[in-house]
Each structure stands twice: as structure tokens, then as C-alpha cells.
Amino acid sequence: MTDAASQSVLPVLGIMLPATGMLLMLLVGGRYVEWLALILLPAGLAVAAAIFAAVWREGHTLIYVVGGWQPPLGIALRADGLSAAMMLVTAVIICATGLFAGPQFSQPRGRPERRAPLVFWTLLLAIWAALNAVVVGADLFNLYVALELLTFAAVPLVALTGGTETIEAALRYLLFALLGSVSYLIGTVLLFAAYGTLDIALLSARVRPEPISWIAASLMTIGLIAKTALFPLHLWLPPAHAGAPAPGSAVLSALVVKGSFFLIVRLWFDAMPGLLNLAAAQLLAGLGAAAILLGSILALRQSRLKLLIAYSTVAQVGYLFLIFPLAGAASEPASSIAWTGGWLQLFSHAFAKAAMFMAAGLIAEALGHDRIAELGGIARRLPISTLAFALAGLSLMGVPPSGGFVAKWLLLLASVMQGQWWWAAVILLGGVLAGAYVLIVVGKALAPAGAAAAPTAPVSRRREVVALTVALGAVLLGLVPLQPSELLQIGRLDVHALAAR
Amino acid sequence: MTSALAFDLALAALVLAIATLTIAAREAMSAVISFIAYGLLLSLAWVRLRAPDVALTEAAIGAGVTGLLLLGAAATIGDRQAGAAPPLALMLAAGLACALVASGLAATTLVLLPEPAPTLAPPAMASLATTGLGNPVTAVLFVYRALDTLLEKVVLVLALLGVWSLAPDRVWGGVARLGPDAPPRAMLVFLAQLLPPVGMVIAIYMFWTGADHPGGAFQGGAILAAMWLIVLTARLADMPATSHPGLRLLVLAGPMLFAAIGFAGWALADAFLAYPEGYAKPLIILAEAGLTLSIAATLACLVAGPATRTPPP
Amino acid sequence: MSTAIALVTVVAVSAGSIFFLAGTIGLIRFPDAPCRLHALTKADNLGLGLIVLGLLPQVGTLAEALKLVCIWLLVLFSGAIVTQLIAATSRHK
Amino acid sequence: MTIFAACAALLMGLGLFGLITNPQPLRKIVAFNILGSGVFLLFGIVARRGAAAGVGADPVPQALVITGIVVAFAATAMAVALLLRLFADRGDTRLDHESAAGTEPARDDCRPP
């Protein structure tokens, strides 16, 4: 069924390395957890890099048939260009988060095991395994299990600090996520009932534009939207993402919400090509546009830094949904431009948002609070963190030469080329609003310290540098030549070619 | 045929009536009790749908262990927590929306599903001989779609970690509280002395027979968990501390063994989670044995909840 | 012969069902916990016993028959103890 | 089978209604379980429709349901644990506290001692 050259065990390793690593951590406990992390993080990065290199070099999808049982009876894993890019970005952000979190979550020597370090490191690896399973999954039910893995890793991370507010945020997040899972599951069973397979490639060949496909796709999309926190199902996100400890927020905002978004794209572009029609695409993008405007305006009104950043995630996730009308239309090259722009937005937001939450975490640690009104003088105390925040902000605003700029520019270009100018207006307005909320924070940080400025706690220089490096990553993404656009197309054709057989 | 139809109708009506009771019940405790009855009746529906494996799982986990968990929560919280019910207009709107959803789904399943229905039963049965198993559901769980099962075990461990992580920092690694603080009644102790040996035999039978007949690791594990919980509630054994290396090993051994068998398949049988020819059945039974123990420990720990007392010195 | 066996089954299972019905009505209608338990135990012990008895002639193998009897014994045993526990708890309150 | 298909749809509707309208999180969790079991029943109907090759129901959806029941239990356990912790901390379990983290300064007690 598949040519030998594309068989590779690497996707399995991408899932199983962090998954078994997580089990091992729980088994050994105590100080060994950090040592294991020290081994597993680079190893996982190496696997991701190997997959990226293999897909790049060979130019087609890597496939692994688990247990040798071909779909539809068995489960296959597929790493196409998009999966490879997602895996690499995930690995880089996870490793950076690990470096950032190292001093915060370390076990003291010769004392009983502490709660937070053990839980944090195991959850970090579990999130990694789940995200890798989501991006290489090719079976709708296997993807359901992967999504649940992601949820069950993310929820305790929200509640990690143990504050009552965060427990409540975690519970609300869990309830939203469970409703989303159920909705997704109904769609899955309907598709299986109609077409007798759960495999995405087989499904894309069998699916017909008929009512049951529509119903299934809608239910699955609604479920995934609840997990992605697209407006109007975004209510759970700000308290959850703001309540987690800084490294947790970084991973949640940068990566976890993207996992379910990735599946929405998989569903409409890979599993059910040709089913995406204008009305559905415009509706999704319309919700995205509402999220951009509403999220940005709410971000402007926040008095706390972490909540501001969390609302900014609501807004930035909105941009991703512009991919549906812009890349879904069959008008080359505009749709390819939009496709590249959409994914670049995802990647640059991942870097920018991770950096922002890291910087905000350091600022909160130094001040003992994160009230925006009382940030005065922090630029002098923590110049590196402030710079990291500002650089990440540039990418969110879409200022050249950042990755966010290129992404938004490509989306803008695509919408103008296709005559869908209203999305262009939203993109520009969103950029202006993002500029406003970033400038409020930076302006306050640059202001002189107030008379009642509290003394600041010392902050690790190493962690500041990690935040800055991640922010630089967001900027540098804008300088990468547009070659990745070709990578992002790898496998899209493969799936269709497979479908044709 | 008509008597079967009448039975199905009565069963479905009863299931729906009890579900309505569960949703509409005034007190949390009555809702939970009717939920357990609902789960048991539902497992009869699964028998009628010719899915005895699912019926056992629903009865053991869906009704049994979930019910136990919810009973504990309802006993602790009661109805003291009640927030205000939404206004009537909102209730009506929600009711209308849910009725629409239900009728839409009913119409979808009754009208839109294709005839003849697509099925994977023929390929699943055709390959059954190569696995050496007699129960096709076990074959799907441990051979064809073993990756799902493996990841789902990780989900279960992760849920336990999530529950444990809710312990306050000062009691981390401590002991969970199970049941009331009062000393156990003599009758309970008597039950805990007599029932577990029988239960263990049934659990082992359930896991062992799963290869060829309805049953398996989940159902056996759930029964084992229930037996352990009875023993712990009767204070015949101490609840182990969540930091106890033995407990952690017990929880993790099954998933790790299964993963190890998966990797061994990669080395010896050309594919991750493939079994070498002729060794499929013994390896699956080995994995299931480990998983039965781990599932039992995990389910029991999930019911017991996070630590509330400091670890013993 | 087979008619006689079938008759035994029908009579025994019907009688068992009547006990269950009566027990359930008692469970719903009786005022307090001890009365309800009194009704319930009749259903459990006698009703199930009669049903098992009725089914015994229908099974094919000895193992199946043993399983049926085991089920009845287990229900008898756990039912008796749980009833005691519930009664003790309700008296305590 | 038609009967159980209608039953499954109604169960999903009931569960959804309880999940949306009941203000008590514990009752929401119970409702989620009813909703979930309705979905699983749908799997069962699909399995029964796929009876072939000498088995009364397609084993693949049956296996998926078994996996699903275990995952639903894990979700219930996590939700109940969060709920009990919330109750222990605050004495109620309402989820309608507005601006969850808006009033309180950031707490980060995961810092090393």
C-alpha cells in the first residue's frame, strides 16, 4: 500500500519516547526526575529533528503501520511536512520551557520528594507525547485518545500552583474539554458508521458530500473549537492560562491549544477534502475575526499581566481560522500563500507567546505580583525580560521583520488577492489593537518606579536569557526564507494520491 | 421475535426513565444512586446489542467504580454547594436546544446511515486465527488497535497523577483518606474477610477467560480494585502512601510491560506492537496480567483520591 | 419430559419474579429503612433463588449450573451483610 | 436496534441538558456520564449493524467503547478530585465566580524554597 522508502519508525518514537519517559519519571521519583528530563528533552528534540530532516530530504510522508496491521483494521501514523514542522516547533518550545523551568522546579537534595517538580516534569513530557500523537495520528479514534491525553496533561498543569482560583479554572477547563471530546466522538462514530473506516487517508477517498458527512464534520469541529478556545467557546482559557505557573502557561498557550486546531485543519483539508464549502469556511473565519477583535479589546482592559497575555492568545488563535476561507479556495497562488501564512502565524505565535509568559513569570516573581499599573521601573530591574516581552510583542503586532509580520502579511496578501478584503481589515485592526496592549505594558515597564515601589526579588539570569532567546526565535522566523512553504505542502498531495488508489 | 421486541422496548423505556430521574433528582445523593441503577440497566442493553464485553465493562467501570467515586463525592459535598438554578426561560431554551440535538441525532442514526452497514467484522475475524485468540474484541484491543490501548493506559496513569497532584504540598506523598474516620463495623470487617478471596478468583477468571470469551484486563482489574477497596475500608490493610515505591511500581508495571512488549515486537517481529509468530497469545496474556494488576491499583487509587495525611515516617 | 421441565422453569421463574415485584413495591412503599430492607431481602433471597432454581434444568453443562448457584450464593452472602450494614447505619442516625 | 438508536439519541439530549442547566458541578459530572454513555450506545448500534462473519456485532466499535468507558472514568475521577478540592478549600463548589484570577495577585508557590 505504501512505498518502502517512506516507512519509518520515527513517528512511533516521537510518541513513545516522552510517554515511556513520563512513566519512568513517576516510577523513580525524587531527584532522578530532573536527570531523566535532562536526557529525554534532548533525545526528543533529536527525534523531532530527525523526522524533520527525513521529510525534508525525501520530500514525502513518513508512514508507520503499527503492529503491521494495515488500516482500516489497524492504525497508521503519518508524518507529513506539516507534522514534521509542528513536531520540531513543539520540541524546541518544550526544550526551551524545560531550560526555563529547571531552577523553578528542582528537587532539593536530601529532602523528601516535593510535589510541584515531579508533577511538572511528568506533565511536560505527557503534553509532549500527546502533541506528537496528535500531529502524526492518522486514525480518528487514535486521535481522540491523543486529545484526551493532551487534556489530562493540561488540566493538572493549570491547577499546579494549588490556589483555589486555579482549581476552579482547571475544573471549568476540564468540563469544556470533556464536552468537546464527546462532540468529537459523536462525529467519529458517525463517520465510521457511514464509511467503515477511521483512517484519514482511506476516509478522504470514501467520503462524499452528503448530509451525514456534514453532520459529523460539524460536530467534530465544534468539539475541537471548544478545546481550541475559539470565540464563543473561549471563556475557560484566560483564567486557566493565567493561573498556571509561568512555564505551564507558556506550554499551554504556545502549544496545547494548537493541537486541537491542527486537527480541525486535518479534518477539513485532509480527511474530507472537497467538503469545505464557502459558507462553512466563512463562518469559521468569522468566529476567528470576532475572536481577534474581542480578545484584543478584552486584553486591553485587563489589569493583570498574565491575564492580558491570555486574552491575547484568544485573539491570536482567531488569526489561525482565517486559513479556512483563504487557503480553502482553489485559487493558486493565493491559497498557498494563505496556507503558509496561517502556519507561520501558528509557529511565530508559539514562540512569541511562550516568551511572553516566561517574561511575565519572571516579572511576577521579581515583584511578587503582576499588576500592570505597578510595573514601573521593571525595565531597569529586569532589562532582559522586558526586552523579551517587547520583542515577542513585536511579533504579535506584526511589525517587520518578525515572524508575526510575515505571517500576517501573507494572510493579508492572500485576502486581497482573493478579493476577500474584509479579512484584511480585521488583520490590520487586530495588529493595531495588539500594538496598543503591548505598548501599554512596555510603556508602564519603562516608566520610572513609583514612590511605593516594592523591593524586587532576585531573578535567575539564565531564565531571562531563555525567555529572550525564545522571543528572538519569534523574530527570526520572519527572516527564514519562504522555503518552509514547500515543506508545509509535503504530504498534502500524498494523502490525495493515496486516496486515488 | 415480538417478545424480544417488547423486552427491548421495556428496557429502553426503563433506561430513559432512570436517566431522566438522574438528571431531574432534587438531591445529589439520589441522582448518584439512580445513576448506578442506570449503569446496571444499560449493561443489559449492551447484552441485547450482542456486546457482552462492553456490558461487563459498563457494569464494572461505568456503573460500579464510577458510581463508587460519585457516591463518595455526593456524601462529602451533599447539596450544601448549590448555586442558583438558571432562570426558567434559559432552562426552556436549553431544553428546546437539547431536544433539537436529540431529534437531529436520532434522525441521523435512523435515516442517514447506509445500508448495508460497513463493517470491519470480516477482516477482524479472518485474522483472528493468526493471533491465537478466540475473542475478537480482545484481538482488536491488544492486536489490531493495540496503540489505542497502550495510550489509554497512559491516560489512566496521567489521570492518577492529576488526582494525586491535588494534594496540598505539605502532605505530598502521604496517605489518602478512605471512608469515614469511625472504626469500621464488625459486619464490614467480616465481609472484607470473606468476599475478597472469592472476588479474586472471579477477577483472575475474568482476565484469563478474556482471551477467548467475554472478559479481560479491564473487567478483572475493576473487580480486583473493588476487593482491595473493601479490604481498605474495613481497615484490614493500611492504605499505602502515594509515595510508596511499591504502589508506584504496581501502578506503572502494566503500562511499562505493555510498552516493553511493544518495543520487543519492533526488535523481533518487524513492527512496534507486533507479536512474533506463535507467541501472540502468551505475550498478550502476559501483558493483560500486568495490566489487570495495574488497572486494579490505579482504579482503587483514583477512587481513594489525593493524599490527605502526611506520609508515615 | 421436556414439557415437564419447561413447566418447572416457567413456574419457578414466574414465582421468583413475583417475589421481586413484591419486594420492589415494598422498597418503594414502606415508610422506613428496616421495613424496606425487610421487603428487599425477600426479593433477593427467595426471588433470585427461585429464578436460579428454574433456570437450572435449562443449562447444558455442570459448570454452567455451578456458576448459577455461585451467583445465588454470592448475592445471598453480600446481600445479608449489606442489609446489616444499612440497618446499623440507619439506626445510628 | 431502532429502539436503542432512539434511546441513545434521547440519552445524549438528556445528558447535554443536565450538563448545561444544572448549576452543581457534581450533577454536571453525572450528566456528562449520561451523555457519554449515550454516545457509547451509538457505537454499540453501529457495531450491531455491522454484524457479519459469524459475530453478532462488529468487534472494532465494541473495543473502541471499552477504551472510551475507561477514558470517561478517568475524566470523572479527575473532575471529582478537582471538585472535592474546591469544596475543601472554599466550602462551596460554584463555578460562577467571575474574573477567576482577576482580583487576586498572581500566586506562584512553586518557587524553590
Short mmCIF file of N, CA and C in Angstrom, two decimals, chain D:
data_model
loop_
_atom_site.label_atom_id
_atom_site.label_comp_id
_atom_site.label_asym_id
_atom_site.label_seq_id
_atom_site.Cartn_x
_atom_site.Cartn_y
_atom_site.Cartn_z
N MET D 1 -33.06 -2.65 17.39
CA MET D 1 -31.94 -1.75 17.22
C MET D 1 -32.42 -0.31 17.06
N THR D 2 -33.50 -0.15 16.29
CA THR D 2 -34.10 1.16 16.14
C THR D 2 -34.44 1.76 17.50
N ILE D 3 -34.93 0.88 18.39
CA ILE D 3 -35.32 1.34 19.72
C ILE D 3 -34.11 1.92 20.44
N PHE D 4 -33.00 1.19 20.41
CA PHE D 4 -31.82 1.65 21.13
C PHE D 4 -31.20 2.87 20.46
N ALA D 5 -31.36 2.98 19.13
CA ALA D 5 -30.85 4.18 18.46
C ALA D 5 -31.59 5.41 18.98
N ALA D 6 -32.90 5.31 19.08
CA ALA D 6 -33.68 6.43 19.61
C ALA D 6 -33.31 6.68 21.07
N CYS D 7 -33.11 5.59 21.81
CA CYS D 7 -32.72 5.68 23.22
C CYS D 7 -31.39 6.43 23.35
N ALA D 8 -30.44 6.07 22.50
CA ALA D 8 -29.12 6.72 22.55
C ALA D 8 -29.25 8.21 22.29
N ALA D 9 -30.02 8.57 21.28
CA ALA D 9 -30.17 9.99 20.95
C ALA D 9 -30.81 10.74 22.12
N LEU D 10 -31.84 10.15 22.72
CA LEU D 10 -32.51 10.81 23.84
C LEU D 10 -31.57 10.93 25.05
N LEU D 11 -30.76 9.90 25.28
CA LEU D 11 -29.81 9.97 26.39
C LEU D 11 -28.82 11.10 26.18
N MET D 12 -28.36 11.26 24.94
CA MET D 12 -27.43 12.35 24.67
C MET D 12 -28.09 13.70 24.93
N GLY D 13 -29.35 13.82 24.48
CA GLY D 13 -30.07 15.07 24.73
C GLY D 13 -30.23 15.34 26.21
N LEU D 14 -30.62 14.31 26.97
CA LEU D 14 -30.80 14.44 28.41
C LEU D 14 -29.50 14.85 29.10
N GLY D 15 -28.43 14.14 28.74
CA GLY D 15 -27.13 14.42 29.35
C GLY D 15 -26.69 15.84 29.07
N LEU D 16 -26.87 16.26 27.82
CA LEU D 16 -26.48 17.62 27.43
C LEU D 16 -27.27 18.64 28.24
N PHE D 17 -28.57 18.37 28.37
CA PHE D 17 -29.43 19.29 29.13
C PHE D 17 -28.93 19.42 30.57
N GLY D 18 -28.64 18.28 31.19
CA GLY D 18 -28.15 18.32 32.56
C GLY D 18 -26.83 19.05 32.67
N LEU D 19 -25.97 18.82 31.69
CA LEU D 19 -24.64 19.44 31.70
C LEU D 19 -24.76 20.96 31.59
N ILE D 20 -25.69 21.41 30.76
CA ILE D 20 -25.82 22.85 30.55
C ILE D 20 -26.54 23.52 31.72
N THR D 21 -27.68 22.93 32.13
CA THR D 21 -28.55 23.69 33.03
C THR D 21 -28.27 23.47 34.50
N ASN D 22 -27.70 22.32 34.89
CA ASN D 22 -27.55 22.11 36.32
C ASN D 22 -26.40 22.93 36.88
N PRO D 23 -26.67 23.75 37.91
CA PRO D 23 -25.61 24.62 38.41
C PRO D 23 -24.57 23.88 39.24
N GLN D 24 -24.91 22.66 39.74
CA GLN D 24 -23.95 21.98 40.61
C GLN D 24 -22.96 21.17 39.79
N PRO D 25 -21.68 21.43 39.99
CA PRO D 25 -20.68 20.70 39.19
C PRO D 25 -20.79 19.18 39.33
N LEU D 26 -21.13 18.70 40.54
CA LEU D 26 -21.23 17.25 40.71
C LEU D 26 -22.33 16.69 39.79
N ARG D 27 -23.43 17.40 39.72
CA ARG D 27 -24.52 16.96 38.85
C ARG D 27 -24.12 17.11 37.38
N LYS D 28 -23.30 18.11 37.09
CA LYS D 28 -22.78 18.25 35.72
C LYS D 28 -21.96 17.01 35.35
N ILE D 29 -21.17 16.54 36.31
CA ILE D 29 -20.32 15.37 36.05
C ILE D 29 -21.18 14.14 35.80
N VAL D 30 -22.24 13.98 36.61
CA VAL D 30 -23.17 12.85 36.40
C VAL D 30 -23.80 12.97 35.01
N ALA D 31 -24.23 14.19 34.67
CA ALA D 31 -24.85 14.41 33.36
C ALA D 31 -23.87 14.09 32.24
N PHE D 32 -22.61 14.48 32.43
CA PHE D 32 -21.60 14.15 31.42
C PHE D 32 -21.50 12.65 31.22
N ASN D 33 -21.62 11.90 32.32
CA ASN D 33 -21.53 10.44 32.20
C ASN D 33 -22.73 9.87 31.43
N ILE D 34 -23.89 10.48 31.61
CA ILE D 34 -25.06 10.01 30.85
C ILE D 34 -24.90 10.36 29.37
N LEU D 35 -24.43 11.59 29.13
CA LEU D 35 -24.16 11.99 27.75
C LEU D 35 -23.17 11.03 27.10
N GLY D 36 -22.10 10.74 27.84
CA GLY D 36 -21.08 9.83 27.31
C GLY D 36 -21.64 8.45 27.03
N SER D 37 -22.48 7.94 27.95
CA SER D 37 -22.99 6.59 27.73
C SER D 37 -23.94 6.56 26.54
N GLY D 38 -24.61 7.69 26.27
CA GLY D 38 -25.44 7.76 25.06
C GLY D 38 -24.58 7.64 23.81
N VAL D 39 -23.44 8.34 23.83
CA VAL D 39 -22.52 8.25 22.68
C VAL D 39 -22.01 6.81 22.53
N PHE D 40 -21.68 6.19 23.65
CA PHE D 40 -21.18 4.81 23.57
C PHE D 40 -22.25 3.89 23.02
N LEU D 41 -23.50 4.14 23.42
CA LEU D 41 -24.59 3.32 22.92
C LEU D 41 -24.69 3.45 21.39
N LEU D 42 -24.41 4.65 20.91
CA LEU D 42 -24.40 4.86 19.45
C LEU D 42 -23.33 3.96 18.80
N PHE D 43 -22.17 3.88 19.45
CA PHE D 43 -21.13 2.96 18.97
C PHE D 43 -21.69 1.53 18.94
N GLY D 44 -22.43 1.19 20.00
CA GLY D 44 -22.98 -0.16 20.09
C GLY D 44 -23.94 -0.45 18.95
N ILE D 45 -24.74 0.55 18.58
CA ILE D 45 -25.67 0.35 17.47
C ILE D 45 -24.91 0.17 16.17
N VAL D 46 -23.88 1.00 16.00
CA VAL D 46 -23.05 0.87 14.80
C VAL D 46 -22.42 -0.52 14.76
N ALA D 47 -21.97 -0.99 15.93
CA ALA D 47 -21.37 -2.33 15.99
C ALA D 47 -22.40 -3.40 15.62
N ARG D 48 -23.60 -3.26 16.18
CA ARG D 48 -24.64 -4.27 15.93
C ARG D 48 -25.03 -4.27 14.46
N ARG D 49 -25.10 -3.09 13.86
CA ARG D 49 -25.41 -3.02 12.43
C ARG D 49 -24.34 -3.72 11.60
N GLY D 50 -23.11 -3.73 12.14
CA GLY D 50 -22.01 -4.33 11.39
C GLY D 50 -21.85 -5.82 11.66
N ALA D 51 -22.90 -6.47 12.17
CA ALA D 51 -22.81 -7.91 12.42
C ALA D 51 -22.53 -8.62 11.11
N ALA D 52 -21.46 -9.42 11.12
CA ALA D 52 -21.09 -10.16 9.90
C ALA D 52 -20.08 -11.21 10.30
N ALA D 53 -19.75 -12.07 9.35
CA ALA D 53 -18.69 -13.05 9.56
C ALA D 53 -18.92 -13.88 10.82
N GLY D 54 -20.17 -14.15 11.13
CA GLY D 54 -20.46 -15.05 12.24
C GLY D 54 -20.42 -14.42 13.60
N VAL D 55 -20.19 -13.10 13.72
CA VAL D 55 -20.28 -12.48 15.04
C VAL D 55 -21.49 -11.55 15.06
N GLY D 56 -22.07 -11.41 16.24
CA GLY D 56 -23.30 -10.66 16.38
C GLY D 56 -23.12 -9.15 16.29
N ALA D 57 -21.87 -8.70 16.43
CA ALA D 57 -21.60 -7.26 16.35
C ALA D 57 -20.15 -7.06 15.93
N ASP D 58 -19.92 -6.00 15.16
CA ASP D 58 -18.57 -5.66 14.72
C ASP D 58 -17.68 -5.44 15.95
N PRO D 59 -16.58 -6.19 16.09
CA PRO D 59 -15.77 -6.05 17.31
C PRO D 59 -15.03 -4.72 17.41
N VAL D 60 -14.78 -4.04 16.28
CA VAL D 60 -13.98 -2.81 16.35
C VAL D 60 -14.68 -1.72 17.16
N PRO D 61 -15.93 -1.35 16.84
CA PRO D 61 -16.58 -0.33 17.69
C PRO D 61 -16.73 -0.79 19.14
N GLN D 62 -16.91 -2.08 19.36
CA GLN D 62 -17.00 -2.57 20.75
C GLN D 62 -15.73 -2.26 21.51
N ALA D 63 -14.60 -2.53 20.86
CA ALA D 63 -13.32 -2.25 21.53
C ALA D 63 -13.16 -0.76 21.77
N LEU D 64 -13.59 0.05 20.81
CA LEU D 64 -13.49 1.50 20.99
C LEU D 64 -14.31 1.93 22.20
N VAL D 65 -15.48 1.34 22.39
CA VAL D 65 -16.30 1.71 23.54
C VAL D 65 -15.61 1.36 24.84
N ILE D 66 -14.97 0.18 24.87
CA ILE D 66 -14.29 -0.21 26.11
C ILE D 66 -13.21 0.81 26.45
N THR D 67 -12.44 1.19 25.43
CA THR D 67 -11.44 2.24 25.65
C THR D 67 -12.12 3.52 26.12
N GLY D 68 -13.24 3.86 25.45
CA GLY D 68 -13.94 5.10 25.79
C GLY D 68 -14.46 5.11 27.21
N ILE D 69 -14.99 3.98 27.68
CA ILE D 69 -15.53 3.92 29.05
C ILE D 69 -14.41 4.17 30.06
N VAL D 70 -13.25 3.59 29.80
CA VAL D 70 -12.14 3.77 30.73
C VAL D 70 -11.69 5.23 30.73
N VAL D 71 -11.62 5.84 29.54
CA VAL D 71 -11.22 7.24 29.47
C VAL D 71 -12.26 8.12 30.18
N ALA D 72 -13.54 7.81 29.99
CA ALA D 72 -14.59 8.60 30.65
C ALA D 72 -14.48 8.47 32.16
N PHE D 73 -14.14 7.27 32.63
CA PHE D 73 -13.95 7.10 34.07
C PHE D 73 -12.78 7.95 34.56
N ALA D 74 -11.70 7.94 33.81
CA ALA D 74 -10.54 8.75 34.21
C ALA D 74 -10.92 10.22 34.29
N ALA D 75 -11.72 10.67 33.31
CA ALA D 75 -12.16 12.08 33.32
C ALA D 75 -13.02 12.36 34.54
N THR D 76 -13.92 11.43 34.84
CA THR D 76 -14.78 11.61 36.01
C THR D 76 -13.95 11.69 37.29
N ALA D 77 -12.96 10.79 37.38
CA ALA D 77 -12.13 10.79 38.58
C ALA D 77 -11.41 12.12 38.75
N MET D 78 -10.89 12.66 37.64
CA MET D 78 -10.17 13.92 37.75
C MET D 78 -11.11 15.05 38.12
N ALA D 79 -12.29 15.06 37.49
CA ALA D 79 -13.25 16.12 37.78
C ALA D 79 -13.69 16.06 39.24
N VAL D 80 -13.96 14.84 39.75
CA VAL D 80 -14.40 14.71 41.14
C VAL D 80 -13.30 15.17 42.09
N ALA D 81 -12.06 14.83 41.77
CA ALA D 81 -10.96 15.24 42.65
C ALA D 81 -10.84 16.76 42.68
N LEU D 82 -10.97 17.40 41.50
CA LEU D 82 -10.91 18.87 41.47
C LEU D 82 -12.06 19.47 42.29
N LEU D 83 -13.24 18.86 42.12
CA LEU D 83 -14.42 19.34 42.81
C LEU D 83 -14.26 19.24 44.33
N LEU D 84 -13.74 18.09 44.80
CA LEU D 84 -13.59 17.90 46.24
C LEU D 84 -12.56 18.86 46.80
N ARG D 85 -11.51 19.12 46.01
CA ARG D 85 -10.50 20.06 46.47
C ARG D 85 -11.09 21.47 46.57
N LEU D 86 -11.89 21.82 45.56
CA LEU D 86 -12.53 23.13 45.56
C LEU D 86 -13.43 23.26 46.79
N PHE D 87 -14.16 22.20 47.09
CA PHE D 87 -15.08 22.19 48.23
C PHE D 87 -14.29 22.32 49.53
N ALA D 88 -13.19 21.58 49.62
CA ALA D 88 -12.39 21.63 50.84
C ALA D 88 -11.82 23.02 51.05
N ASP D 89 -11.43 23.68 49.96
CA ASP D 89 -10.79 24.99 50.08
C ASP D 89 -11.80 26.10 50.37
N ARG D 90 -13.00 25.97 49.79
CA ARG D 90 -13.86 27.14 49.77
C ARG D 90 -15.21 26.90 50.43
N GLY D 91 -15.55 25.61 50.64
CA GLY D 91 -16.82 25.33 51.27
C GLY D 91 -18.01 25.34 50.33
N ASP D 92 -17.80 25.75 49.07
CA ASP D 92 -18.84 25.55 48.07
C ASP D 92 -18.15 25.16 46.77
N THR D 93 -18.94 24.82 45.78
CA THR D 93 -18.31 24.38 44.52
C THR D 93 -18.88 25.14 43.35
N ARG D 94 -19.29 26.38 43.58
CA ARG D 94 -19.87 27.12 42.47
C ARG D 94 -18.81 27.47 41.44
N LEU D 95 -19.25 27.44 40.20
CA LEU D 95 -18.31 27.75 39.12
C LEU D 95 -18.58 29.12 38.53
N ASP D 96 -19.42 29.91 39.19
CA ASP D 96 -19.78 31.19 38.56
C ASP D 96 -19.07 32.38 39.18
N HIS D 97 -17.98 32.10 39.90
CA HIS D 97 -17.18 33.20 40.39
C HIS D 97 -16.57 33.92 39.21
N GLU D 98 -16.89 35.19 39.07
CA GLU D 98 -16.43 35.90 37.88
C GLU D 98 -14.96 36.29 38.01
N SER D 99 -14.36 36.57 36.88
CA SER D 99 -12.98 37.02 36.78
C SER D 99 -12.08 36.22 37.72
N ALA D 100 -12.04 34.93 37.43
CA ALA D 100 -11.43 33.99 38.36
C ALA D 100 -10.12 34.49 38.95
N ALA D 101 -9.22 34.95 38.11
CA ALA D 101 -7.91 35.31 38.64
C ALA D 101 -7.74 36.82 38.68
N GLY D 102 -8.82 37.53 38.42
CA GLY D 102 -8.68 38.97 38.22
C GLY D 102 -8.46 39.76 39.49
N THR D 103 -8.95 39.24 40.60
CA THR D 103 -8.90 40.05 41.80
C THR D 103 -7.66 39.76 42.64
N GLU D 104 -7.20 38.57 42.53
CA GLU D 104 -6.14 38.13 43.42
C GLU D 104 -4.79 38.32 42.73
N PRO D 105 -3.76 38.72 43.43
CA PRO D 105 -2.46 38.81 42.77
C PRO D 105 -1.95 37.42 42.40
N ALA D 106 -1.05 37.39 41.43
CA ALA D 106 -0.55 36.10 40.94
C ALA D 106 0.09 35.33 42.08
N ARG D 107 -0.28 34.07 42.19
CA ARG D 107 0.33 33.24 43.23
C ARG D 107 1.24 32.25 42.55
N ASP D 108 2.37 32.10 43.01
CA ASP D 108 3.31 31.19 42.37
C ASP D 108 4.09 30.47 43.45
N ASP D 109 3.40 29.58 44.16
CA ASP D 109 4.10 28.94 45.27
C ASP D 109 4.87 27.70 44.83
N CYS D 110 5.20 27.65 43.54
CA CYS D 110 6.02 26.54 43.06
C CYS D 110 7.49 26.94 43.06
N ARG D 111 7.78 28.10 43.55
CA ARG D 111 9.17 28.54 43.56
C ARG D 111 10.00 27.65 44.49
N PRO D 112 11.25 27.49 44.18
CA PRO D 112 12.07 26.70 45.11
C PRO D 112 12.18 27.42 46.44
N PRO D 113 12.28 26.67 47.50
CA PRO D 113 12.28 27.29 48.84
C PRO D 113 13.53 28.14 49.06
#
